[in-house]
PDB file of C-alpha atoms in Angstrom:
ATOM      1  CA  UNK A   1      46.541  46.246  51.292  1.00  0.00           C
ATOM      2  CA  UNK A   2      46.100  42.493  51.056  1.00  0.00           C
ATOM      3  CA  UNK A   3      42.752  41.205  52.367  1.00  0.00           C
ATOM      4  CA  UNK A   4      42.028  37.803  53.870  1.00  0.00           C
ATOM      5  CA  UNK A   5      39.066  36.296  52.003  1.00  0.00           C
ATOM      6  CA  UNK A   6      37.967  32.657  52.100  1.00  0.00           C
ATOM      7  CA  UNK A   7      41.330  31.446  53.485  1.00  0.00           C
ATOM      8  CA  UNK A   8      43.226  33.324  50.784  1.00  0.00           C
ATOM      9  CA  UNK A   9      45.166  36.570  50.580  1.00  0.00           C
ATOM     10  CA  UNK A  10      43.589  38.800  47.913  1.00  0.00           C
ATOM     11  CA  UNK A  11      44.638  42.031  46.252  1.00  0.00           C
ATOM     12  CA  UNK A  12      43.600  43.954  43.144  1.00  0.00           C
ATOM     13  CA  UNK A  13      46.250  45.845  41.180  1.00  0.00           C
ATOM     14  CA  UNK A  14      45.514  48.519  38.590  1.00  0.00           C
ATOM     15  CA  UNK A  15      47.836  49.866  35.907  1.00  0.00           C
ATOM     16  CA  UNK A  16      47.812  52.522  33.168  1.00  0.00           C
ATOM     17  CA  UNK A  17      47.295  49.970  30.400  1.00  0.00           C
ATOM     18  CA  UNK A  18      47.473  46.311  29.409  1.00  0.00           C
ATOM     19  CA  UNK A  19      51.213  46.410  28.687  1.00  0.00           C
ATOM     20  CA  UNK A  20      52.004  47.548  32.230  1.00  0.00           C
ATOM     21  CA  UNK A  21      49.669  44.924  33.707  1.00  0.00           C
ATOM     22  CA  UNK A  22      51.226  42.172  31.598  1.00  0.00           C
ATOM     23  CA  UNK A  23      54.745  43.307  32.466  1.00  0.00           C
ATOM     24  CA  UNK A  24      53.826  43.145  36.169  1.00  0.00           C
ATOM     25  CA  UNK A  25      52.398  39.646  35.709  1.00  0.00           C
ATOM     26  CA  UNK A  26      55.638  38.547  34.055  1.00  0.00           C
ATOM     27  CA  UNK A  27      57.681  39.812  37.016  1.00  0.00           C
ATOM     28  CA  UNK A  28      55.307  38.065  39.440  1.00  0.00           C
ATOM     29  CA  UNK A  29      55.516  34.835  37.424  1.00  0.00           C
ATOM     30  CA  UNK A  30      59.317  34.810  37.622  1.00  0.00           C
ATOM     31  CA  UNK A  31      59.291  35.462  41.384  1.00  0.00           C
ATOM     32  CA  UNK A  32      56.599  32.820  41.971  1.00  0.00           C
ATOM     33  CA  UNK A  33      58.522  30.250  39.936  1.00  0.00           C
ATOM     34  CA  UNK A  34      61.667  30.859  42.015  1.00  0.00           C
ATOM     35  CA  UNK A  35      59.614  30.177  45.156  1.00  0.00           C
ATOM     36  CA  UNK A  36      57.745  27.269  43.540  1.00  0.00           C
ATOM     37  CA  UNK A  37      54.602  28.967  44.836  1.00  0.00           C
ATOM     38  CA  UNK A  38      52.151  30.001  42.162  1.00  0.00           C
ATOM     39  CA  UNK A  39      49.230  32.422  42.525  1.00  0.00           C
ATOM     40  CA  UNK A  40      45.716  32.174  41.230  1.00  0.00           C
ATOM     41  CA  UNK A  41      45.121  35.313  39.198  1.00  0.00           C
ATOM     42  CA  UNK A  42      43.004  37.013  36.577  1.00  0.00           C
ATOM     43  CA  UNK A  43      43.777  39.831  34.205  1.00  0.00           C
ATOM     44  CA  UNK A  44      41.396  42.108  32.357  1.00  0.00           C
ATOM     45  CA  UNK A  45      43.020  44.932  30.387  1.00  0.00           C
ATOM     46  CA  UNK A  46      44.754  47.023  33.089  1.00  0.00           C
ATOM     47  CA  UNK A  47      43.566  45.093  36.164  1.00  0.00           C
ATOM     48  CA  UNK A  48      45.193  42.092  37.838  1.00  0.00           C
ATOM     49  CA  UNK A  49      43.488  40.229  40.700  1.00  0.00           C
ATOM     50  CA  UNK A  50      45.674  37.882  42.744  1.00  0.00           C
ATOM     51  CA  UNK A  51      44.722  35.231  45.306  1.00  0.00           C
ATOM     52  CA  UNK A  52      47.373  33.457  47.393  1.00  0.00           C
ATOM     53  CA  UNK A  53      46.999  30.276  49.430  1.00  0.00           C
ATOM     54  CA  UNK A  54      49.145  27.222  50.021  1.00  0.00           C
ATOM     55  CA  UNK A  55      47.569  24.239  48.292  1.00  0.00           C
ATOM     56  CA  UNK A  56      49.660  21.548  49.967  1.00  0.00           C
ATOM     57  CA  UNK A  57      48.739  22.956  53.401  1.00  0.00           C
ATOM     58  CA  UNK A  58      45.021  22.571  52.682  1.00  0.00           C
ATOM     59  CA  UNK A  59      44.406  25.828  50.783  1.00  0.00           C
ATOM     60  CA  UNK A  60      45.071  28.079  53.744  1.00  0.00           C
ATOM     61  CA  UNK A  61      47.225  31.187  54.199  1.00  0.00           C
ATOM     62  CA  UNK A  62      50.762  30.363  55.314  1.00  0.00           C
ATOM     63  CA  UNK A  63      54.030  32.258  55.731  1.00  0.00           C
ATOM     64  CA  UNK A  64      54.824  31.308  52.128  1.00  0.00           C
ATOM     65  CA  UNK A  65      51.822  33.345  50.975  1.00  0.00           C
ATOM     66  CA  UNK A  66      52.749  36.315  53.140  1.00  0.00           C
ATOM     67  CA  UNK A  67      56.301  36.249  51.796  1.00  0.00           C
ATOM     68  CA  UNK A  68      55.116  36.132  48.182  1.00  0.00           C
ATOM     69  CA  UNK A  69      52.624  38.951  48.871  1.00  0.00           C
ATOM     70  CA  UNK A  70      55.475  41.144  50.134  1.00  0.00           C
ATOM     71  CA  UNK A  71      57.543  40.317  47.061  1.00  0.00           C
ATOM     72  CA  UNK A  72      54.584  41.083  44.766  1.00  0.00           C
ATOM     73  CA  UNK A  73      54.067  44.462  46.443  1.00  0.00           C
ATOM     74  CA  UNK A  74      57.705  45.293  45.717  1.00  0.00           C
ATOM     75  CA  UNK A  75      57.240  44.403  42.051  1.00  0.00           C
ATOM     76  CA  UNK A  76      54.371  46.879  41.644  1.00  0.00           C
ATOM     77  CA  UNK A  77      56.611  49.890  42.110  1.00  0.00           C
TER      78      UNK A  77
END
């Protein structure tokens, strides 16, 4: 479940290993590039933390963020 924190959507993802986490990040990167809407994220071994906000709207949560969050959730499976 995505959480709203500091005007951003946030979610932590966990995988079996680094390869799965990196593969997920690659899929997210391709989807984000198509939308021209790029997340802030961190990766440590099998964990990926993602924050979404719309910079050109003043770093707030917009429909663009909600759409990308839904796409990201679909890429986890």
